[in-house]
mmCIF file with all atom_site columns, C-alpha atoms and ligand atoms in Angstrom:
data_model
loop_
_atom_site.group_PDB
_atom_site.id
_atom_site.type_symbol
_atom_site.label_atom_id
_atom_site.label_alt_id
_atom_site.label_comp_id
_atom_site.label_asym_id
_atom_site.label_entity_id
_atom_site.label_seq_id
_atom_site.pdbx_PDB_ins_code
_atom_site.Cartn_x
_atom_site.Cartn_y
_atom_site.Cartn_z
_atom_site.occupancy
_atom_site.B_iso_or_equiv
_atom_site.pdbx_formal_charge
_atom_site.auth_seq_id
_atom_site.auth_comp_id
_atom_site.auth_asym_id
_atom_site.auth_atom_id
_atom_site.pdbx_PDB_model_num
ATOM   1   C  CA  . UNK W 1 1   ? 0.000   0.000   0.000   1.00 82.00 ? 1   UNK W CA  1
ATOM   2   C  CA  . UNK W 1 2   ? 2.948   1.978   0.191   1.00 81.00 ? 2   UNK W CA  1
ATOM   3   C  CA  . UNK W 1 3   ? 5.282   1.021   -1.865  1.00 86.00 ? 3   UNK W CA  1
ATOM   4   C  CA  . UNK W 1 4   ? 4.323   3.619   -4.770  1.00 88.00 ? 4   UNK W CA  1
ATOM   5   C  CA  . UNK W 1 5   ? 7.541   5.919   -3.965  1.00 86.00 ? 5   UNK W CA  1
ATOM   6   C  CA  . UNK W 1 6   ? 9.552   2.941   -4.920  1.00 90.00 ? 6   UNK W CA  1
ATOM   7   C  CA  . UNK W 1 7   ? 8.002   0.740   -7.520  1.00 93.00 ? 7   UNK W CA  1
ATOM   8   C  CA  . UNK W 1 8   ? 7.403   2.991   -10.467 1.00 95.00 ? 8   UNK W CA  1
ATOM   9   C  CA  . UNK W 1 9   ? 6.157   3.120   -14.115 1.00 96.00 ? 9   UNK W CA  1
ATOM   10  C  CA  . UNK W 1 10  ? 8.733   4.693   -16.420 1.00 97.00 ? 10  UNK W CA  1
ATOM   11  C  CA  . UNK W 1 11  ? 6.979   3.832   -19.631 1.00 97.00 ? 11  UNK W CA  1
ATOM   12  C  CA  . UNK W 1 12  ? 4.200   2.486   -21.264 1.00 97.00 ? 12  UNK W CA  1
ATOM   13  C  CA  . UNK W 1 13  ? 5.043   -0.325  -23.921 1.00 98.00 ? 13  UNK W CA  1
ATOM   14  C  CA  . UNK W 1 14  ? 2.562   -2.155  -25.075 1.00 97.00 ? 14  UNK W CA  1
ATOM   15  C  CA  . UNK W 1 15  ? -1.285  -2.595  -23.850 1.00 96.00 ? 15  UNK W CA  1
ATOM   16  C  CA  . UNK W 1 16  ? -0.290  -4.674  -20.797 1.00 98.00 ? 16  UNK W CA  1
ATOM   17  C  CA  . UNK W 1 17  ? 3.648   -3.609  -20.879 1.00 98.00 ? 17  UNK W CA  1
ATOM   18  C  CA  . UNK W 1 18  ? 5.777   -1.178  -18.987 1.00 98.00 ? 18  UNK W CA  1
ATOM   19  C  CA  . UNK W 1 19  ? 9.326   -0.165  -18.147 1.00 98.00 ? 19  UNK W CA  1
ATOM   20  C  CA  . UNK W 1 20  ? 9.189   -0.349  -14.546 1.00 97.00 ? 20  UNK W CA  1
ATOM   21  C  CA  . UNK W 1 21  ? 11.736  0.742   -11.814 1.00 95.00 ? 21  UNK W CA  1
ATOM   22  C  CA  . UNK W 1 22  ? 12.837  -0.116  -8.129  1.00 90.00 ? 22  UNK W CA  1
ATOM   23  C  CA  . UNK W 1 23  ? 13.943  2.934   -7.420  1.00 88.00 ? 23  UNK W CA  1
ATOM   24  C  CA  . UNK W 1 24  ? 15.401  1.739   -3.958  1.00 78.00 ? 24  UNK W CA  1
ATOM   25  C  CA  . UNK W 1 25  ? 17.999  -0.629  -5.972  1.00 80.00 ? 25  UNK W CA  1
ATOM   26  C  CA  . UNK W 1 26  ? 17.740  1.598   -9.248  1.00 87.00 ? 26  UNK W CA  1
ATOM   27  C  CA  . UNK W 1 27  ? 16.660  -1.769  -10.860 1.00 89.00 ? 27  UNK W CA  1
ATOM   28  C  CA  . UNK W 1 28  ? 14.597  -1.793  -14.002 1.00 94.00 ? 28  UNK W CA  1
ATOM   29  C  CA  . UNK W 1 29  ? 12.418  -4.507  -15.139 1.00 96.00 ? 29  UNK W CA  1
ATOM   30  C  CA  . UNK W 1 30  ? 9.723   -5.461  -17.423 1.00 97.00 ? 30  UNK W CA  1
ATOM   31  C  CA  . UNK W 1 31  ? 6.326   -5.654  -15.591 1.00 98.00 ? 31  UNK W CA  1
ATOM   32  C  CA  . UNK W 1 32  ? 3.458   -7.180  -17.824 1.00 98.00 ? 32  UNK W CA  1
ATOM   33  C  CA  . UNK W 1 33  ? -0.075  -7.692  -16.113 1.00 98.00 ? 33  UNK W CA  1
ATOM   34  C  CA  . UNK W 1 34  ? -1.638  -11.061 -16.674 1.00 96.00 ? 34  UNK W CA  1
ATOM   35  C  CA  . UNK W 1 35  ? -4.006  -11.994 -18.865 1.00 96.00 ? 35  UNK W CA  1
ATOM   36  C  CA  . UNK W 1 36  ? -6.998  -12.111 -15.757 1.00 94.00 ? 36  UNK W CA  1
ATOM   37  C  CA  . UNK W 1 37  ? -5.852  -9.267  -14.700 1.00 95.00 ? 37  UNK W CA  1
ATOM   38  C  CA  . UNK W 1 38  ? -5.727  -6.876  -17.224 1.00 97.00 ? 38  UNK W CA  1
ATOM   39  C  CA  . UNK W 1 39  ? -9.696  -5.678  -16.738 1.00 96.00 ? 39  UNK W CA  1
ATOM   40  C  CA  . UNK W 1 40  ? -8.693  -5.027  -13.093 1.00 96.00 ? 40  UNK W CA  1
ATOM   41  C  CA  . UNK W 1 41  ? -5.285  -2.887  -13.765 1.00 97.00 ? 41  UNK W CA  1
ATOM   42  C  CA  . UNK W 1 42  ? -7.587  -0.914  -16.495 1.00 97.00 ? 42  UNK W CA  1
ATOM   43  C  CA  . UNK W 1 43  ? -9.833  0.770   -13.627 1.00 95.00 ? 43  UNK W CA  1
ATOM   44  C  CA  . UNK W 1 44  ? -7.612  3.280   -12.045 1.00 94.00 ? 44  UNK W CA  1
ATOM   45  C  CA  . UNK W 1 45  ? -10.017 4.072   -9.135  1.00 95.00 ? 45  UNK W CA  1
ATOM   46  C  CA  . UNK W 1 46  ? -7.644  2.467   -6.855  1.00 94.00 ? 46  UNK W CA  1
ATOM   47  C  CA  . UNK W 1 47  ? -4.893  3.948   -7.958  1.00 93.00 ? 47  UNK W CA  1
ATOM   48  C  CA  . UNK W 1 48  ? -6.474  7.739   -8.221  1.00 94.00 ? 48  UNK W CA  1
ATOM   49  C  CA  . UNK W 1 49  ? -7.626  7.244   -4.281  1.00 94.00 ? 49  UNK W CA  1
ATOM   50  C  CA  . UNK W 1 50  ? -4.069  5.814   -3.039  1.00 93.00 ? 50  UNK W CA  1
ATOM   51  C  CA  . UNK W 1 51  ? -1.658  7.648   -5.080  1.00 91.00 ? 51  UNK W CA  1
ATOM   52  C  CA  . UNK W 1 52  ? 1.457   5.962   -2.373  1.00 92.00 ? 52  UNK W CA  1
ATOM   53  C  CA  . UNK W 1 53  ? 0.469   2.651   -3.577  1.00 94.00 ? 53  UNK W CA  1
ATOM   54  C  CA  . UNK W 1 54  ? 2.403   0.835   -5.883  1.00 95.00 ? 54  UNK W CA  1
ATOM   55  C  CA  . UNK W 1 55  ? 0.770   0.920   -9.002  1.00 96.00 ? 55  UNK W CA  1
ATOM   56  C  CA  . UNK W 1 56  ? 0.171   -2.502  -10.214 1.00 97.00 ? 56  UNK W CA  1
ATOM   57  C  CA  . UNK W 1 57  ? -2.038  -3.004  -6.728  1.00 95.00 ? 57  UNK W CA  1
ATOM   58  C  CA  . UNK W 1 58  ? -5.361  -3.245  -7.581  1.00 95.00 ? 58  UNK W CA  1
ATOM   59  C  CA  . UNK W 1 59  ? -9.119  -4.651  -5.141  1.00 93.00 ? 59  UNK W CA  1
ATOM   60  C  CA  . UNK W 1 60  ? -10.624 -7.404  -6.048  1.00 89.00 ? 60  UNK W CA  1
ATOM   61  C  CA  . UNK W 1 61  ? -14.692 -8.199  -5.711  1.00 84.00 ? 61  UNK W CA  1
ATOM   62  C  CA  . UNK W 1 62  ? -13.869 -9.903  -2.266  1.00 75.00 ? 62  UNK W CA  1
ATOM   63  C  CA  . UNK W 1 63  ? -11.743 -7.405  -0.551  1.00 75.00 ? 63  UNK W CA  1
ATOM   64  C  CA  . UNK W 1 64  ? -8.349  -8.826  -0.961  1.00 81.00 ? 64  UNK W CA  1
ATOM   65  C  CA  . UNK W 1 65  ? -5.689  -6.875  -2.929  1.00 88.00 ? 65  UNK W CA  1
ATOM   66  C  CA  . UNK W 1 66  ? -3.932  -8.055  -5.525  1.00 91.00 ? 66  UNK W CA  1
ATOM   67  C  CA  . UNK W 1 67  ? -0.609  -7.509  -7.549  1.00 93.00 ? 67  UNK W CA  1
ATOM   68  C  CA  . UNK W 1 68  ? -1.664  -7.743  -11.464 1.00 96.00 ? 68  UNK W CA  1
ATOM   69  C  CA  . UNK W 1 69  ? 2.135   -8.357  -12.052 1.00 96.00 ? 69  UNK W CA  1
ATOM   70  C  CA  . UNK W 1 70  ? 2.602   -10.857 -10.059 1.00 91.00 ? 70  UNK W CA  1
ATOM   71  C  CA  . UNK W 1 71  ? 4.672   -13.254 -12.810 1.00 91.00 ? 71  UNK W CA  1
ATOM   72  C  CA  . UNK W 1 72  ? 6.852   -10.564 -13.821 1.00 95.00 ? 72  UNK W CA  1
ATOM   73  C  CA  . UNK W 1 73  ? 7.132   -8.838  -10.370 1.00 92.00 ? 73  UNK W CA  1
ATOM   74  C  CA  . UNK W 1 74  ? 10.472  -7.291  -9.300  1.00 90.00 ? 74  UNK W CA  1
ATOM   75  C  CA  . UNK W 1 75  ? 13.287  -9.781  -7.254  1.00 81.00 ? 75  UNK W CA  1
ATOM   76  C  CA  . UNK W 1 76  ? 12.429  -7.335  -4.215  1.00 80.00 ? 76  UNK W CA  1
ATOM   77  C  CA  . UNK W 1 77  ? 8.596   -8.121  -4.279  1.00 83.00 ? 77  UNK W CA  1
ATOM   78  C  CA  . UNK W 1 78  ? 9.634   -12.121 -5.063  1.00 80.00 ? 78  UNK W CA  1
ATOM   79  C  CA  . UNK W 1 79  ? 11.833  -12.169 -1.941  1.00 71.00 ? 79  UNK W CA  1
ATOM   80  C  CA  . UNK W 1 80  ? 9.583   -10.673 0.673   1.00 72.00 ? 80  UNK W CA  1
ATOM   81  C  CA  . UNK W 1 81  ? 7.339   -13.342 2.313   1.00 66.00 ? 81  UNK W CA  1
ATOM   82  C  CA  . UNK W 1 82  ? 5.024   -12.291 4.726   1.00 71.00 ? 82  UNK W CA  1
ATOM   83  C  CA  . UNK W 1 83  ? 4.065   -15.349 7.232   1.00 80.00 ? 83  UNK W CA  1
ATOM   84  C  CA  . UNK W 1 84  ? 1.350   -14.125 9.340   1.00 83.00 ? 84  UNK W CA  1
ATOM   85  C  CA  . UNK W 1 85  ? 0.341   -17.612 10.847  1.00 90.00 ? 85  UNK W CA  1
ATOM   86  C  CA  . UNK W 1 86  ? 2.733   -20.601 11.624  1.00 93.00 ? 86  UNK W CA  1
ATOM   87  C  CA  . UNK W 1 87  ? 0.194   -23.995 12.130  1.00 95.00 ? 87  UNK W CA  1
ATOM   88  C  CA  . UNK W 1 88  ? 1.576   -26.563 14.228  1.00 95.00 ? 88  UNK W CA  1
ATOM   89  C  CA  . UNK W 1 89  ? 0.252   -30.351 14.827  1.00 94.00 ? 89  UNK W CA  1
ATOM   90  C  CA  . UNK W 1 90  ? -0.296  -30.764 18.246  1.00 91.00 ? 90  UNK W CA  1
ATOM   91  C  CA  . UNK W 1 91  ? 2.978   -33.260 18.600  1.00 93.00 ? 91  UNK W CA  1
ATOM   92  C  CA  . UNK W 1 92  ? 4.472   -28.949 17.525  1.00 92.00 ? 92  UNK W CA  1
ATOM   93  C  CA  . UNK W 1 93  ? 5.462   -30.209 13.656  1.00 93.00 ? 93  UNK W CA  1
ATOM   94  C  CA  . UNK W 1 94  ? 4.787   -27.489 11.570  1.00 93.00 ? 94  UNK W CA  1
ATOM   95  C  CA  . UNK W 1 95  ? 2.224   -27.686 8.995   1.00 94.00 ? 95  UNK W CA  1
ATOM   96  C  CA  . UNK W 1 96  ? 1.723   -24.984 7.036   1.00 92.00 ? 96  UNK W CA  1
ATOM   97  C  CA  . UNK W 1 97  ? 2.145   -21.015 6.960   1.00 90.00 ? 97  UNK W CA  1
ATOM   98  C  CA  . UNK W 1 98  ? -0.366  -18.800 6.262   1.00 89.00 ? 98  UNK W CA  1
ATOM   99  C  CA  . UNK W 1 99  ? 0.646   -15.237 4.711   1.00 81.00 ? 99  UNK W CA  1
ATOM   100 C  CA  . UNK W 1 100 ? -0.937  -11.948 4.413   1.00 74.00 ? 100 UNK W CA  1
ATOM   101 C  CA  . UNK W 1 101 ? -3.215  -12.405 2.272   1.00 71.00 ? 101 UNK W CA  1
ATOM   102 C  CA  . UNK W 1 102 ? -4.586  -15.563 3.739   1.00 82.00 ? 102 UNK W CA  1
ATOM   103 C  CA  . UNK W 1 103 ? -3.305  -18.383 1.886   1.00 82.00 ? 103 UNK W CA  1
ATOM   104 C  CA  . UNK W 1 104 ? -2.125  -21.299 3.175   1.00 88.00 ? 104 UNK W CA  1
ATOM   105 C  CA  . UNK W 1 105 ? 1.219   -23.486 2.020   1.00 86.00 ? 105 UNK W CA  1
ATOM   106 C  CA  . UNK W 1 106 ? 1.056   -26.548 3.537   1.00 89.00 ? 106 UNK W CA  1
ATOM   107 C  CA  . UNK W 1 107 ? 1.742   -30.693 2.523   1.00 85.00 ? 107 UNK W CA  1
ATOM   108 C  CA  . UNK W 1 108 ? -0.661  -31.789 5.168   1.00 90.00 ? 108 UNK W CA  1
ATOM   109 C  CA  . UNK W 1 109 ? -3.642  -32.043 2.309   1.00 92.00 ? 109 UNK W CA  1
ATOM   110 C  CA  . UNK W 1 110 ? -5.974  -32.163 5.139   1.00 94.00 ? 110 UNK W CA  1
ATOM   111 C  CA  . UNK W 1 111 ? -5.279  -28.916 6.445   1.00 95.00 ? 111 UNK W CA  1
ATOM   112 C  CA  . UNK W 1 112 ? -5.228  -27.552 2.960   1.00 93.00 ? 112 UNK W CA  1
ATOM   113 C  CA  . UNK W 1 113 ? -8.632  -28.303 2.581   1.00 94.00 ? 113 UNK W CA  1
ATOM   114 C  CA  . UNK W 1 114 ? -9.512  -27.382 6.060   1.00 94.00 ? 114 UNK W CA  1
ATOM   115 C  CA  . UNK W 1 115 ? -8.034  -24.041 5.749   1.00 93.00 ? 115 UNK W CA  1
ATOM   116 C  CA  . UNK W 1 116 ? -9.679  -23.641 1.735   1.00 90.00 ? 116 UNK W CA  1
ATOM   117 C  CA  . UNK W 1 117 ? -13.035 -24.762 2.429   1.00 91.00 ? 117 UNK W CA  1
ATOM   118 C  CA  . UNK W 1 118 ? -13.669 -22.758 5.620   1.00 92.00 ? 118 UNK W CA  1
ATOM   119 C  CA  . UNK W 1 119 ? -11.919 -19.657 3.885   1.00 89.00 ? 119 UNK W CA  1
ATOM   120 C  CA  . UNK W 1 120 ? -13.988 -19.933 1.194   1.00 85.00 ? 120 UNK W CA  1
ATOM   121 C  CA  . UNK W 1 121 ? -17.578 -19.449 3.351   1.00 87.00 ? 121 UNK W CA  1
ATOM   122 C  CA  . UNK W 1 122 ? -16.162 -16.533 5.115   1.00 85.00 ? 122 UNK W CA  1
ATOM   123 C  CA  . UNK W 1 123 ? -16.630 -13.163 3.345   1.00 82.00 ? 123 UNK W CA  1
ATOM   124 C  CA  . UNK W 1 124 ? -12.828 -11.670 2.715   1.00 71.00 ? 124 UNK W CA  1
ATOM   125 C  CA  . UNK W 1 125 ? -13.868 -8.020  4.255   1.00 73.00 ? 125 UNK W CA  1
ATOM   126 C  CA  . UNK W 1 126 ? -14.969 -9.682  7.228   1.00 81.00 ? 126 UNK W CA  1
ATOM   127 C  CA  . UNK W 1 127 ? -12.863 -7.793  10.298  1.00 82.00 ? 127 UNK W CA  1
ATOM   128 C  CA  . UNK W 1 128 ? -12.582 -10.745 12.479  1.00 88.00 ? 128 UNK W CA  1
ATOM   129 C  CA  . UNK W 1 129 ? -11.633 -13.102 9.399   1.00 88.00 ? 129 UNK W CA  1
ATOM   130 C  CA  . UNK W 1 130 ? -8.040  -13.662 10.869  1.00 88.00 ? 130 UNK W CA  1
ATOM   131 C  CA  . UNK W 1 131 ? -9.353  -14.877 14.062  1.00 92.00 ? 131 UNK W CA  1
ATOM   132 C  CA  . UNK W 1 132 ? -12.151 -17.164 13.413  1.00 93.00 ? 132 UNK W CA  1
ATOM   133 C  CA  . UNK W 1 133 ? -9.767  -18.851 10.882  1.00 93.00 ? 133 UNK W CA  1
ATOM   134 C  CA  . UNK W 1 134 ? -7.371  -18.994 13.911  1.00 94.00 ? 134 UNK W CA  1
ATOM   135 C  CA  . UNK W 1 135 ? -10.323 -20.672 16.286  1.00 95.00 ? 135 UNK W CA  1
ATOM   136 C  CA  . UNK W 1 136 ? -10.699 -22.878 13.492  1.00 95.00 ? 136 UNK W CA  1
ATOM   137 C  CA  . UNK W 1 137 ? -7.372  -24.305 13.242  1.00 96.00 ? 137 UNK W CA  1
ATOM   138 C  CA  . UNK W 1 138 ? -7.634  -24.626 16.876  1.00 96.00 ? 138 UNK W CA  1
ATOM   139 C  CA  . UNK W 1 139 ? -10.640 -26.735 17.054  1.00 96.00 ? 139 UNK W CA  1
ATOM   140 C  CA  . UNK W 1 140 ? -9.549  -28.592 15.036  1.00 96.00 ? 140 UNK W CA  1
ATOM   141 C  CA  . UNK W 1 141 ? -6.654  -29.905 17.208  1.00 96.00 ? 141 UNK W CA  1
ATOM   142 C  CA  . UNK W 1 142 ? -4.000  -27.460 15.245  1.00 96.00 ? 142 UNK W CA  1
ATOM   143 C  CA  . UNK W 1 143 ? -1.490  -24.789 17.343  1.00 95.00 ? 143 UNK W CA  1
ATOM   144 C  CA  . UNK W 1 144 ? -1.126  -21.379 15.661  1.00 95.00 ? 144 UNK W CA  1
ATOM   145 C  CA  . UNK W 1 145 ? 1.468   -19.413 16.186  1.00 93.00 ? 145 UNK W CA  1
HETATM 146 S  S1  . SF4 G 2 .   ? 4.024   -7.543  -5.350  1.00 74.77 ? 201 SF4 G S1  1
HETATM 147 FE FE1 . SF4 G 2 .   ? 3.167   -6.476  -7.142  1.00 74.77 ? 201 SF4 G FE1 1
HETATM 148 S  S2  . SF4 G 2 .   ? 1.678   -5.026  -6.301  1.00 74.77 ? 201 SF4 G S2  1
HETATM 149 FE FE2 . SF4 G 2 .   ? 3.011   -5.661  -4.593  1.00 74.77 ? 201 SF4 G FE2 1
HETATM 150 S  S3  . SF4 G 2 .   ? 4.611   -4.109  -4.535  1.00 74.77 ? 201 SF4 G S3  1
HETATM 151 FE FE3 . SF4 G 2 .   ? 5.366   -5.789  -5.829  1.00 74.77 ? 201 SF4 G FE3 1
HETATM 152 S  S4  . SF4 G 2 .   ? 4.825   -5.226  -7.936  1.00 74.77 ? 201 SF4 G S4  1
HETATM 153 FE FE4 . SF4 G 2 .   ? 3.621   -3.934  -6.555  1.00 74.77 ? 201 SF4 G FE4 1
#
């Protein structure tokens, strides 16, 4: 949401393509949006009401925000992982991580469907999303950390 003083369009060069800079790094680098994407990155609405957002963010119907890049995003975007949950059986072997925008890596299939299904019924906007997906987990015998 901030990251519009950094990640910057330098030129248009194509429908979908731009010349993009980090300017942190000085880095250049291609950016295209993807294909079922591009109808999203066309409304600027977003991007006209948070001009210090990086400009390939865009909303979704749900709630969740979305990078329209995101196969051609920058090595600095690629690198940072944000883990907001760590899910633990209850003999403490982790399970599966949970990042900021709410999905789940995990090899434990059943948690992966745990986690997808209940996600799913749950309306994205919903404040208290975080939690009840937390009191899930719980119930269902898990440790989050
Ligand atoms: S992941 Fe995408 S939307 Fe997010 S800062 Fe990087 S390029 Fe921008």
């Amino acid at each position: 949401m901030y990251l519009g003083d950094y990640i910057v369009i330098e030129r248009q060069t194509g429908p979908f393509e731009f010349e993009a800079c980090c300017v942190s790094t000085g880095t250049g680098f291609i950016a295209r949006v993807v294909p079922d994407k591009q109808h999203l990155f066309e409304d600027r609405t977003f991007t006209d009401g948070h001009p210090r957002a990086c400009p390939f963010l865009r909303p979704v119907c749900d709630g969740r925000i979305v990078c329209t890049i995101h196969d051609t995003r920058p090595y600095q975007c690629r690198a940072f992982h944000c883990t907001t949950m760590l899910v633990y059986s209850p003999d403490g072997t982790l399970k599966g991580k949970v990042n900021g925008s709410l999905a789940i890596t995990a090899h434990d299939p059943v948690l992966r469907e745990l986690w997808n299904m209940n996600l799913g019924a749950i309306p994205f906007s919903s404040p208290d999303i975080e939690q009840r997906m937390r009191d899930l987990l719980t119930s269902n015998g898990y440790r989050v950390e």
